PDB file of N, CA and C in Angstrom:
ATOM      1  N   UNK A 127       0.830  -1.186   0.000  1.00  0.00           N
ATOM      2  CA  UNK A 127       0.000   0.000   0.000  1.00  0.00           C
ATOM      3  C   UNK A 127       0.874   1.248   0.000  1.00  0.00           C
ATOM      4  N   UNK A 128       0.534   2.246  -0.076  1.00  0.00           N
ATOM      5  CA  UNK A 128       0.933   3.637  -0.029  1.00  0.00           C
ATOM      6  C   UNK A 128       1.594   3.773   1.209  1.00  0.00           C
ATOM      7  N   UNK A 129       0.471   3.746   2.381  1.00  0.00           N
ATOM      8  CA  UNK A 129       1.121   3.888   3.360  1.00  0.00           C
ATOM      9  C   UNK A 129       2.233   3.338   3.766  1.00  0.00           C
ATOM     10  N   UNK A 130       2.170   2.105   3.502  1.00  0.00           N
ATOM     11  CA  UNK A 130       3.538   1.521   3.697  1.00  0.00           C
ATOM     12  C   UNK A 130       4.521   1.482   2.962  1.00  0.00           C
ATOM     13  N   UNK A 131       4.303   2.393   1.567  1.00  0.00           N
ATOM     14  CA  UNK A 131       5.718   2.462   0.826  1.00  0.00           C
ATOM     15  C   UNK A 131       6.569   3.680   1.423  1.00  0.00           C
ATOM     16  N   UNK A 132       5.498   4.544   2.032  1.00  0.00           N
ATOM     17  CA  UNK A 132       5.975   5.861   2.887  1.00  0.00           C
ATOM     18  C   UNK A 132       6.859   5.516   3.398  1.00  0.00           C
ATOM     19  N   UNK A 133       6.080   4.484   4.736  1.00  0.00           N
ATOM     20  CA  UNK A 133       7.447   4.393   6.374  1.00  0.00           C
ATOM     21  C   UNK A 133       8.494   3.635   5.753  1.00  0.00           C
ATOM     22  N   UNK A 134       8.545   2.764   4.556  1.00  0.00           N
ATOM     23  CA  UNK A 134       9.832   2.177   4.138  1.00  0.00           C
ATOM     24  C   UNK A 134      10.754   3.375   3.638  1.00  0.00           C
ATOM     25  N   UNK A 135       9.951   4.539   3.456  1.00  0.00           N
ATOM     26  CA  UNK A 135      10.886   5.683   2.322  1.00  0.00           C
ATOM     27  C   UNK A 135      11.336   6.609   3.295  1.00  0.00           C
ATOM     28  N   UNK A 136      10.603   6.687   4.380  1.00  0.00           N
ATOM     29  CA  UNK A 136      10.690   7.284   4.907  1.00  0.00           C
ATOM     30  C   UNK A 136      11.966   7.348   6.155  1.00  0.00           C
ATOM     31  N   UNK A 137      12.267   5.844   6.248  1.00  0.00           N
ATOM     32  CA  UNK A 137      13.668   5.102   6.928  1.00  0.00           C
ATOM     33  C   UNK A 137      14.604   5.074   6.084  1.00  0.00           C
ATOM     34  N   UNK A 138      14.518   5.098   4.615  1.00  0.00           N
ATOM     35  CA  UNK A 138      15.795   4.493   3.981  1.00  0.00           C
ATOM     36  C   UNK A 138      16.075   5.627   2.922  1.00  0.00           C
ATOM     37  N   UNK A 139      15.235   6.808   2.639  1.00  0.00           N
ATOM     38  CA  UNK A 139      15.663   7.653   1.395  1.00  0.00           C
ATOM     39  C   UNK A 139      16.279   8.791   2.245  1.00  0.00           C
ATOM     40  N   UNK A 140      16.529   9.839   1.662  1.00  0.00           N
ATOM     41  CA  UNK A 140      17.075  11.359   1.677  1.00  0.00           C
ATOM     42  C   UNK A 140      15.438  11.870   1.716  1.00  0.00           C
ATOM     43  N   UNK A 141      15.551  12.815   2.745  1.00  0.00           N
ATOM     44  CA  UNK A 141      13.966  13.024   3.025  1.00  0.00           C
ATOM     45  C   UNK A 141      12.692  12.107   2.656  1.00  0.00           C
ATOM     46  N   UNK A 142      12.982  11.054   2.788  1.00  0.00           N
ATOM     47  CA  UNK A 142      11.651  10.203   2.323  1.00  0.00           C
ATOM     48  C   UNK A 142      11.268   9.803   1.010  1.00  0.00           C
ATOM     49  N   UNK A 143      12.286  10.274   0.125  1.00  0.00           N
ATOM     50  CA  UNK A 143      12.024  10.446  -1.317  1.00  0.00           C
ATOM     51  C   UNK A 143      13.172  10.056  -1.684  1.00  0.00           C
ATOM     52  N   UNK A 144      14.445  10.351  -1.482  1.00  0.00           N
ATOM     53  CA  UNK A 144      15.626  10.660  -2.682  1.00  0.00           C
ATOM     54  C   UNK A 144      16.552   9.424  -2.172  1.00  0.00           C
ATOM     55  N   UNK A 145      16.489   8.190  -3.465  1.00  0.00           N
ATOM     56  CA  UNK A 145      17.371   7.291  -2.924  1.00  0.00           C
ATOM     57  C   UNK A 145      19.208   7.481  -3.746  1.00  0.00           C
ATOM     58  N   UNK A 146      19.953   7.888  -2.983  1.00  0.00           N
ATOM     59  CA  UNK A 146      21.093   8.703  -3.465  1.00  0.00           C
ATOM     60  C   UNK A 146      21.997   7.522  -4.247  1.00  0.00           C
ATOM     61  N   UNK A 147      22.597   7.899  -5.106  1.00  0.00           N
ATOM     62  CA  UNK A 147      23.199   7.356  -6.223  1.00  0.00           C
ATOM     63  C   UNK A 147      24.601   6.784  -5.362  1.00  0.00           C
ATOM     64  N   UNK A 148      24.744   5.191  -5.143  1.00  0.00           N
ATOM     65  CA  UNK A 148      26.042   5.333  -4.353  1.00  0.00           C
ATOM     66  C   UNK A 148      27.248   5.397  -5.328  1.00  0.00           C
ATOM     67  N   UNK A 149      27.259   5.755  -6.347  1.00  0.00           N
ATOM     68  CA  UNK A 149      28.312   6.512  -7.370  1.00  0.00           C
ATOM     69  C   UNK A 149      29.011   7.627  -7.015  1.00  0.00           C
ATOM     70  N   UNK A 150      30.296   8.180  -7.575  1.00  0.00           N
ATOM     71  CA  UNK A 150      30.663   9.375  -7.444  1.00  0.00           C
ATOM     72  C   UNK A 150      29.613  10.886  -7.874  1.00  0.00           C
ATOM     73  N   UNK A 151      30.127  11.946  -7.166  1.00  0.00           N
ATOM     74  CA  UNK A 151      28.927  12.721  -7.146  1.00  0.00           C
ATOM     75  C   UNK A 151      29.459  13.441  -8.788  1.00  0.00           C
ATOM     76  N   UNK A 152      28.583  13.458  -9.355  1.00  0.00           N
ATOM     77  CA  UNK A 152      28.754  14.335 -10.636  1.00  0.00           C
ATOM     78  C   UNK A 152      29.221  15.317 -10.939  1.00  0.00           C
ATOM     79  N   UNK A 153      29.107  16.139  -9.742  1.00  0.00           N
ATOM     80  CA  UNK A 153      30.219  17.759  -9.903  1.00  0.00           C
ATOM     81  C   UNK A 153      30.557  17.942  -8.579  1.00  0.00           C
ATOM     82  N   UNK A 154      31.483  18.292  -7.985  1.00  0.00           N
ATOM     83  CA  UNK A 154      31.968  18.870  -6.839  1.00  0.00           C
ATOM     84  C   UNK A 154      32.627  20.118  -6.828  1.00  0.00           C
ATOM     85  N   UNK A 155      32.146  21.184  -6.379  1.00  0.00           N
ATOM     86  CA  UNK A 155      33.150  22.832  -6.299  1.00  0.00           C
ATOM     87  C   UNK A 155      33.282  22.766  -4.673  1.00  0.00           C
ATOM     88  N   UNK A 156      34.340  23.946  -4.462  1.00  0.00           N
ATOM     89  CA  UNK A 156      34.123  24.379  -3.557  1.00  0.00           C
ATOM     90  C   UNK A 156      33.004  24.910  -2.876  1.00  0.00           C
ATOM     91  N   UNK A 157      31.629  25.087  -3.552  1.00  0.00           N
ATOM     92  CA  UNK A 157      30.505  25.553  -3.008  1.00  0.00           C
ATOM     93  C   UNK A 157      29.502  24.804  -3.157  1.00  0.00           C
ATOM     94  N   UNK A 158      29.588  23.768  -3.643  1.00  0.00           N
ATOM     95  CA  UNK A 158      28.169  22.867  -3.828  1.00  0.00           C
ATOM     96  C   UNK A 158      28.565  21.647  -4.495  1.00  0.00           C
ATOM     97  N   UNK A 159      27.626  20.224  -4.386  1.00  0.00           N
ATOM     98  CA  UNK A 159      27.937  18.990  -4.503  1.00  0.00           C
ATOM     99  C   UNK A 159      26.681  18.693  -5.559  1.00  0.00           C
ATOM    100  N   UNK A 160      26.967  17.739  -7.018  1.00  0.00           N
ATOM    101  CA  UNK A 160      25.775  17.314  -7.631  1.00  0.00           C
ATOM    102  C   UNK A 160      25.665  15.759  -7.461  1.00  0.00           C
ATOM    103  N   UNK A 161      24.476  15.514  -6.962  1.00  0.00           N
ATOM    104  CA  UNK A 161      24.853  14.106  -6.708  1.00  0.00           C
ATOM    105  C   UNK A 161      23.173  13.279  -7.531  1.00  0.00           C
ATOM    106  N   UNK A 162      23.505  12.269  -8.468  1.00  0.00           N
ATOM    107  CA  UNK A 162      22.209  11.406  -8.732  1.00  0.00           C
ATOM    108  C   UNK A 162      21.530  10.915  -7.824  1.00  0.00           C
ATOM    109  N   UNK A 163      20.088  10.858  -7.957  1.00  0.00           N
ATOM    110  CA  UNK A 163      19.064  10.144  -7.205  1.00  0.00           C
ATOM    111  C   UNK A 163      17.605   9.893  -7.913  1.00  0.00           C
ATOM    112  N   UNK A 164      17.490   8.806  -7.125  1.00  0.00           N
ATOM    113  CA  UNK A 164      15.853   7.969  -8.023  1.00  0.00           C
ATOM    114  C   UNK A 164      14.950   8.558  -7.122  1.00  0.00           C
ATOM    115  N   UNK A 165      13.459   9.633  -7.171  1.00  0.00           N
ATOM    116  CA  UNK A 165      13.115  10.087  -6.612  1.00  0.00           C
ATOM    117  C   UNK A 165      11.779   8.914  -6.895  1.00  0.00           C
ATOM    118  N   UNK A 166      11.541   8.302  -5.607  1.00  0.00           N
ATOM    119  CA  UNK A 166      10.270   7.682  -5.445  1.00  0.00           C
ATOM    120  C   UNK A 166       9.144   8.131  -4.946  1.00  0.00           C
ATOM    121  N   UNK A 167       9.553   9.467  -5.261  1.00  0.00           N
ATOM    122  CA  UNK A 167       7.589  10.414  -5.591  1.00  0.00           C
ATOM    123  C   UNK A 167       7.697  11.234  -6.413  1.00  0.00           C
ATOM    124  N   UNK A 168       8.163  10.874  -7.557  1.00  0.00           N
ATOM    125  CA  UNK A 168       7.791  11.926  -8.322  1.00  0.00           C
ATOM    126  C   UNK A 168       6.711  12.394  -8.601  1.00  0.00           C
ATOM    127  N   UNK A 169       5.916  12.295  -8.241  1.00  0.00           N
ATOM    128  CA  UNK A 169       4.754  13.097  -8.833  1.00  0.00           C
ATOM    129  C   UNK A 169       4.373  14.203  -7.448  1.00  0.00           C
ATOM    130  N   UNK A 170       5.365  14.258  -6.433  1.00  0.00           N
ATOM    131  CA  UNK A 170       5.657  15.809  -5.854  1.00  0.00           C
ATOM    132  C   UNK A 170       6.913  16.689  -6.629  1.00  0.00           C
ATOM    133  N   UNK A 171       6.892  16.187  -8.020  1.00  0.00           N
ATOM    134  CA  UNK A 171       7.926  17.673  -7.726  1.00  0.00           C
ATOM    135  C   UNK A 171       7.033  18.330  -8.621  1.00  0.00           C
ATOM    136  N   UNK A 172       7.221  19.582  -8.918  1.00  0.00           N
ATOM    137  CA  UNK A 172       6.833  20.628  -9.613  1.00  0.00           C
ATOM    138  C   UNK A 172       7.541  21.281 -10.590  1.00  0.00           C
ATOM    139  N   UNK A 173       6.631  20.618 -11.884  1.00  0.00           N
ATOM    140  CA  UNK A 173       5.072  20.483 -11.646  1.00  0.00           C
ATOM    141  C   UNK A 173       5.600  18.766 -11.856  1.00  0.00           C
ATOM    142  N   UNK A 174       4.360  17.983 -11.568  1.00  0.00           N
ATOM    143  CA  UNK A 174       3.837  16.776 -10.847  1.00  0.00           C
ATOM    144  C   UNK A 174       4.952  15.692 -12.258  1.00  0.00           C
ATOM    145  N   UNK A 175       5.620  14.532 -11.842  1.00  0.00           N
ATOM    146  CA  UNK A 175       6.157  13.967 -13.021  1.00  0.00           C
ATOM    147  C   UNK A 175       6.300  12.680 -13.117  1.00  0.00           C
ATOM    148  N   UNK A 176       6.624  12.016 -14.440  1.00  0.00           N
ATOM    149  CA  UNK A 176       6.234  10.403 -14.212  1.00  0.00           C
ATOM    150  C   UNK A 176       7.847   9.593 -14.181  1.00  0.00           C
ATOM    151  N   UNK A 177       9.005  10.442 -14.064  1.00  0.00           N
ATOM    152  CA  UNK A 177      10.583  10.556 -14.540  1.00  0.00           C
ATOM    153  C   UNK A 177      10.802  10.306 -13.084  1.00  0.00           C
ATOM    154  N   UNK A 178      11.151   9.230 -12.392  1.00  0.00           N
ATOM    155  CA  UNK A 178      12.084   8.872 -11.344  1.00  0.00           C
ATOM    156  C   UNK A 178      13.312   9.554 -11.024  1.00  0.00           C
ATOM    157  N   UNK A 179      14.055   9.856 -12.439  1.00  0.00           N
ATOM    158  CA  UNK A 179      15.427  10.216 -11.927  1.00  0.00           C
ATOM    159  C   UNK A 179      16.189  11.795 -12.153  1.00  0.00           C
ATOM    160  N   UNK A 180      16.493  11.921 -10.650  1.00  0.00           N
ATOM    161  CA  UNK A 180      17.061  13.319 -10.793  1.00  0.00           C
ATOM    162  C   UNK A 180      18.499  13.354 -10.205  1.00  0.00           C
ATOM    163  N   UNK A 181      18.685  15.045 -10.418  1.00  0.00           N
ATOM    164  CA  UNK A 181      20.179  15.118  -9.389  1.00  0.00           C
ATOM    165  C   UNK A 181      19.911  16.590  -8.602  1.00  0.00           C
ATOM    166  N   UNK A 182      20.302  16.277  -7.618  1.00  0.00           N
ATOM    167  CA  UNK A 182      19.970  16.869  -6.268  1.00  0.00           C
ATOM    168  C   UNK A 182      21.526  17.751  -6.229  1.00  0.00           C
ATOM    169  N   UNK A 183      21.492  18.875  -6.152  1.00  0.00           N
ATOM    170  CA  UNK A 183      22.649  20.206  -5.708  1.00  0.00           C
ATOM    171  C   UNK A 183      22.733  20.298  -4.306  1.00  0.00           C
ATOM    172  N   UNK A 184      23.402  20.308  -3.945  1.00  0.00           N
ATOM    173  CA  UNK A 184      23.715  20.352  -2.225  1.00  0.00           C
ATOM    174  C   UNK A 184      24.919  22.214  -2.471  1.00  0.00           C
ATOM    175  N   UNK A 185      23.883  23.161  -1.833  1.00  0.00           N
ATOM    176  CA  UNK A 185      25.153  24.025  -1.725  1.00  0.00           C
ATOM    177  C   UNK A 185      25.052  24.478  -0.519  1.00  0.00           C
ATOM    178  N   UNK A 186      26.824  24.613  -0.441  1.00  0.00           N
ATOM    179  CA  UNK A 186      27.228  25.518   1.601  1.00  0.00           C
ATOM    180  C   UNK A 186      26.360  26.610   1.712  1.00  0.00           C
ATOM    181  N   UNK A 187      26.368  27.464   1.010  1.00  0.00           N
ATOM    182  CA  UNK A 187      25.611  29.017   1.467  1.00  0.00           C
ATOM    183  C   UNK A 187      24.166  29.166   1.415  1.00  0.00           C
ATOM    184  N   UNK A 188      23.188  29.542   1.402  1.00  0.00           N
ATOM    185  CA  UNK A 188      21.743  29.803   1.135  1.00  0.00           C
ATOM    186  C   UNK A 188      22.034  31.225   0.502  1.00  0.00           C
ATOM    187  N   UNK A 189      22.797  31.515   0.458  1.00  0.00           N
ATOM    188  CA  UNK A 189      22.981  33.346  -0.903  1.00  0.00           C
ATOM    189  C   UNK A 189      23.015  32.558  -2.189  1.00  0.00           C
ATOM    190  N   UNK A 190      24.314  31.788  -2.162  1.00  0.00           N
ATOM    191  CA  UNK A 190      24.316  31.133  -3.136  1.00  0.00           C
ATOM    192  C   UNK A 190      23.187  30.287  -3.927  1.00  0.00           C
ATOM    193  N   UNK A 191      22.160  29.771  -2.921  1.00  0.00           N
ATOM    194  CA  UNK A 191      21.413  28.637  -3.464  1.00  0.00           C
ATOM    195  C   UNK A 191      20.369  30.023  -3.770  1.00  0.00           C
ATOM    196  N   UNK A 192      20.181  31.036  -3.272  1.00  0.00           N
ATOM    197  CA  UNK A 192      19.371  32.125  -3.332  1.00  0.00           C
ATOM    198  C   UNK A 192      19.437  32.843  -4.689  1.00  0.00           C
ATOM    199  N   UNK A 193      20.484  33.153  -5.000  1.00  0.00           N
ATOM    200  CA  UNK A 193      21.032  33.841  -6.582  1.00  0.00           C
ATOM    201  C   UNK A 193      21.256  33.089  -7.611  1.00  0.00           C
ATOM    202  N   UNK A 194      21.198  31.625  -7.526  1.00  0.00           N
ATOM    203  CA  UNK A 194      20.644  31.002  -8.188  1.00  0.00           C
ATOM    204  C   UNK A 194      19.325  30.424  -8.665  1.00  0.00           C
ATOM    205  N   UNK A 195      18.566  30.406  -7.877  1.00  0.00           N
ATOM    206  CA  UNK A 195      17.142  30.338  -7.910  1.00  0.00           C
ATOM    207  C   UNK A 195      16.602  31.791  -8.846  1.00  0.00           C
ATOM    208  N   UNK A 196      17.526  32.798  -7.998  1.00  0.00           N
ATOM    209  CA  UNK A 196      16.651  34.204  -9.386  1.00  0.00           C
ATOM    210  C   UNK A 196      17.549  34.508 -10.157  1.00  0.00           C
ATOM    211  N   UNK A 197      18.552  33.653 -10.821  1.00  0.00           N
ATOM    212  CA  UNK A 197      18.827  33.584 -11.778  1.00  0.00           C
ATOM    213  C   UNK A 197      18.132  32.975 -12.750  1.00  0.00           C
ATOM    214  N   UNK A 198      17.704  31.658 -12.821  1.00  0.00           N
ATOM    215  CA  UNK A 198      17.095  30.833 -13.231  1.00  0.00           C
ATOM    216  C   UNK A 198      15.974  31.501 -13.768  1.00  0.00           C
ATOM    217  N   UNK A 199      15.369  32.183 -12.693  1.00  0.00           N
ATOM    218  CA  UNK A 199      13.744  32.598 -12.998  1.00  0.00           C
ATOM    219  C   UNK A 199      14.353  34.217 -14.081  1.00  0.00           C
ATOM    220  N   UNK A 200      14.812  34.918 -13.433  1.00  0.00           N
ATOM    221  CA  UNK A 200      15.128  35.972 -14.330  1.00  0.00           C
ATOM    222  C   UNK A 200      15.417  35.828 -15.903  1.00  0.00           C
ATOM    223  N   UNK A 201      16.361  34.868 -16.084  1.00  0.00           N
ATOM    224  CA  UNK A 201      17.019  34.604 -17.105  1.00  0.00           C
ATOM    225  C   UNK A 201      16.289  33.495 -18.248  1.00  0.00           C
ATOM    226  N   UNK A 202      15.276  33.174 -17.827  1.00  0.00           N
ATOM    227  CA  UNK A 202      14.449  31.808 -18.352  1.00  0.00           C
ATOM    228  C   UNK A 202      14.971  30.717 -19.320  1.00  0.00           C
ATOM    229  N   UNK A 203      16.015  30.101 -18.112  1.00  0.00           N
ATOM    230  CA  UNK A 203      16.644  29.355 -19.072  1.00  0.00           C
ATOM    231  C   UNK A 203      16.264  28.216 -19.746  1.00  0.00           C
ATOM    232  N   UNK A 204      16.277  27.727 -20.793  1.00  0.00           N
ATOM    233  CA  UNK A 204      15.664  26.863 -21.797  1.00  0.00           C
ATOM    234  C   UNK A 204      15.731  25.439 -20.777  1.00  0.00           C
ATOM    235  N   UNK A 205      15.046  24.924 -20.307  1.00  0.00           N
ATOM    236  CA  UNK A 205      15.440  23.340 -19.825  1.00  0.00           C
ATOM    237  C   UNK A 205      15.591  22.523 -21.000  1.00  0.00           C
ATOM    238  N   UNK A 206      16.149  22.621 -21.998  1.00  0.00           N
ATOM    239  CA  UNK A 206      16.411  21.303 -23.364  1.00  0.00           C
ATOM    240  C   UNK A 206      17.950  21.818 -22.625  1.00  0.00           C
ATOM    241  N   UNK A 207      18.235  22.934 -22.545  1.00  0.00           N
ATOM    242  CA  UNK A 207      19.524  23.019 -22.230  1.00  0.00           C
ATOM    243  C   UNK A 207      20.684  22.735 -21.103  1.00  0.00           C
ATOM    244  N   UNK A 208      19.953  23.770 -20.009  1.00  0.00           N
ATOM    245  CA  UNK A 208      19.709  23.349 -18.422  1.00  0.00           C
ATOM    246  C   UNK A 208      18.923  22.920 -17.722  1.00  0.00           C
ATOM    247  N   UNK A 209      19.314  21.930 -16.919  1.00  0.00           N
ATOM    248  CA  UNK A 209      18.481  20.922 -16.036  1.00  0.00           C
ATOM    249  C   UNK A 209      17.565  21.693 -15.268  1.00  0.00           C
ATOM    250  N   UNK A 210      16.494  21.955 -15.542  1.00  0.00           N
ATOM    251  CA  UNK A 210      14.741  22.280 -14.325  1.00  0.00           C
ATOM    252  C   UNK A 210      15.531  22.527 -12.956  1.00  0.00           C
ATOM    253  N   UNK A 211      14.818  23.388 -12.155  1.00  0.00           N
ATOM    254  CA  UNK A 211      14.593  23.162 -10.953  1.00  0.00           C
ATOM    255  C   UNK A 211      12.829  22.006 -10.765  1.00  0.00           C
ATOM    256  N   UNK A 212      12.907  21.662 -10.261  1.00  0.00           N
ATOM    257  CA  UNK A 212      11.918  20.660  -9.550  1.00  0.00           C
ATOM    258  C   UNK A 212      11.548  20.906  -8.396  1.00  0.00           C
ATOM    259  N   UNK A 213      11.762  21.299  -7.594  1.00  0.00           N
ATOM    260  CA  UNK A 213      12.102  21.057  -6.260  1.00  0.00           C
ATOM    261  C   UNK A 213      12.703  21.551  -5.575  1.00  0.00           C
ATOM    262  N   UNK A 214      12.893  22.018  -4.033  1.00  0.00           N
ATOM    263  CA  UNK A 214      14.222  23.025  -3.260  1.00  0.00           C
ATOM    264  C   UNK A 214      14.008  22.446  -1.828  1.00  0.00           C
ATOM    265  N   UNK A 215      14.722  22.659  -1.502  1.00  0.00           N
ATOM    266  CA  UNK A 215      14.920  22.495   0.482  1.00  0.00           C
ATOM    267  C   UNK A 215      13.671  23.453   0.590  1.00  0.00           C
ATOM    268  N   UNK A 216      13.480  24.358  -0.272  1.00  0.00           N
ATOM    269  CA  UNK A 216      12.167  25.220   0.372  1.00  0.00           C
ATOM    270  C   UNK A 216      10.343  24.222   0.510  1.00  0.00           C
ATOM    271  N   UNK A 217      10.629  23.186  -0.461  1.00  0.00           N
ATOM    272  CA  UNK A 217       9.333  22.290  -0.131  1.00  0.00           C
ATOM    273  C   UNK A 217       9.321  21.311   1.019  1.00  0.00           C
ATOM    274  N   UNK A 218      10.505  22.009   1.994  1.00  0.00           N
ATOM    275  CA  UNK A 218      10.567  20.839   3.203  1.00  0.00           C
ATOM    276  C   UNK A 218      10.515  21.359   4.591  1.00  0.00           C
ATOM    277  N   UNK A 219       9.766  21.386   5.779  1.00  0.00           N
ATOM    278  CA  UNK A 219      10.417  21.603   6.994  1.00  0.00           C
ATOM    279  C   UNK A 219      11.582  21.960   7.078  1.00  0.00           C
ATOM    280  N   UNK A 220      12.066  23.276   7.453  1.00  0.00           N
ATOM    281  CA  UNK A 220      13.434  23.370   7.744  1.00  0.00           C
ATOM    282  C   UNK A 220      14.249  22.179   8.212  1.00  0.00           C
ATOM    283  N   UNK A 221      13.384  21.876   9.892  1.00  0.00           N
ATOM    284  CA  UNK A 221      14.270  21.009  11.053  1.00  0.00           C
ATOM    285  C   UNK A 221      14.367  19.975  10.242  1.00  0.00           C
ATOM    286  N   UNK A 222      13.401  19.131   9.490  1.00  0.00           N
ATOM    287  CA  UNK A 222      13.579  18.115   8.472  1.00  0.00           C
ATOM    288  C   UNK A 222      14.796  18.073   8.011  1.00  0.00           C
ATOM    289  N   UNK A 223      14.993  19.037   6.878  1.00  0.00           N
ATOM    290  CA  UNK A 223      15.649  19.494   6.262  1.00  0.00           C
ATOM    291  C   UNK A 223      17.552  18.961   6.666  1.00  0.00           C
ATOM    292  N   UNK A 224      17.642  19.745   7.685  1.00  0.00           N
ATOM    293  CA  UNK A 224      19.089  20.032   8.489  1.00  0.00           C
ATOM    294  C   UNK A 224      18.953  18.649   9.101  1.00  0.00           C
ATOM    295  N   UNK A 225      18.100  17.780   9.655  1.00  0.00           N
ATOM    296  CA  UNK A 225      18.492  16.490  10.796  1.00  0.00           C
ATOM    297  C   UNK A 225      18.941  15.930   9.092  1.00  0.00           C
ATOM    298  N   UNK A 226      18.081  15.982   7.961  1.00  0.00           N
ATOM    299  CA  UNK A 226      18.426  14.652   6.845  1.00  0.00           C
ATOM    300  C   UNK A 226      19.525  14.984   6.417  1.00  0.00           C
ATOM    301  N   UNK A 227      20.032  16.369   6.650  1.00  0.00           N
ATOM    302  CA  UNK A 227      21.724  16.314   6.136  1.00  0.00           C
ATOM    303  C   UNK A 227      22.811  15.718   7.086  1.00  0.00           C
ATOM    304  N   UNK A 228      22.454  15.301   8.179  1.00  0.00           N
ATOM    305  CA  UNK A 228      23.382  15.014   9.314  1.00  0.00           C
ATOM    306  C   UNK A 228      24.154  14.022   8.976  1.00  0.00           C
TER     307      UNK A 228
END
C-alpha cells in the first residue's frame, strides 16, 4: 500500500524520497555537490512527473542557493539546455531538512 511504501521511504531515502546514487557525485566545487538520485515520488515535484530520476545540488551558502534560484527565474533558461529546478529544500520543513543532512 501507499502507506507503507511511505514508512519504508521514509527510513531508507534522503527526506523520504531521494534514494542517493552510491556513485561518485557528478560535480563537486568548492561551493556545492551534484549528486544522482531515483526520486520515489515523483509526482511531488513541480510540476507533478512520471521521470524517477534526478540530481539533487547540495550548496554551503543559502545566498548562493538564493542567486541562483533568481537567476534561473530571471534569465528563463531553456530546460532542453539546463536541467529544471523541480524542487528546493524550500518544499521541506526546515528542522527536516538540516536532521536529513546530518
Amino acid at each position: 500500500s501507499s502507506a507503507c511504501r511511505k514508512v519504508f521511504a521514509d527510513r531508507l531515502y534522503f527526506m523520504g524520497r531521494f534514494e542517493l546514487d552510491p556513485g561518485h557525485a557528478e560535480h563537486r566545487s568548492p561551493t556545492s555537490v551534484v549528486l544522482r538520485a531515483t526520486d520515489w515520488f515523483p509526482e511531488r515535484q513541480t510540476p507533478p512527473s512520471s521521470n524517477p530520476l534526478v540530481v539533487l545540488k547540495f550548496m554551503k551558502e543559502q545566498v548562493q542557493f538564493e542567486r541562483e534560484i533568481k537567476q534561473r527565474l530571471d534569465f528563463k533558461l531553456d530546460p532542453e539546455f539546463v536541467i529544471p529546478v523541480v524542487g528546493s529544500s524550500r518544499d521541506f520543513e526546515q528542522a527536516e531538512w538540516t536532521a536529513n543532512l546530518q
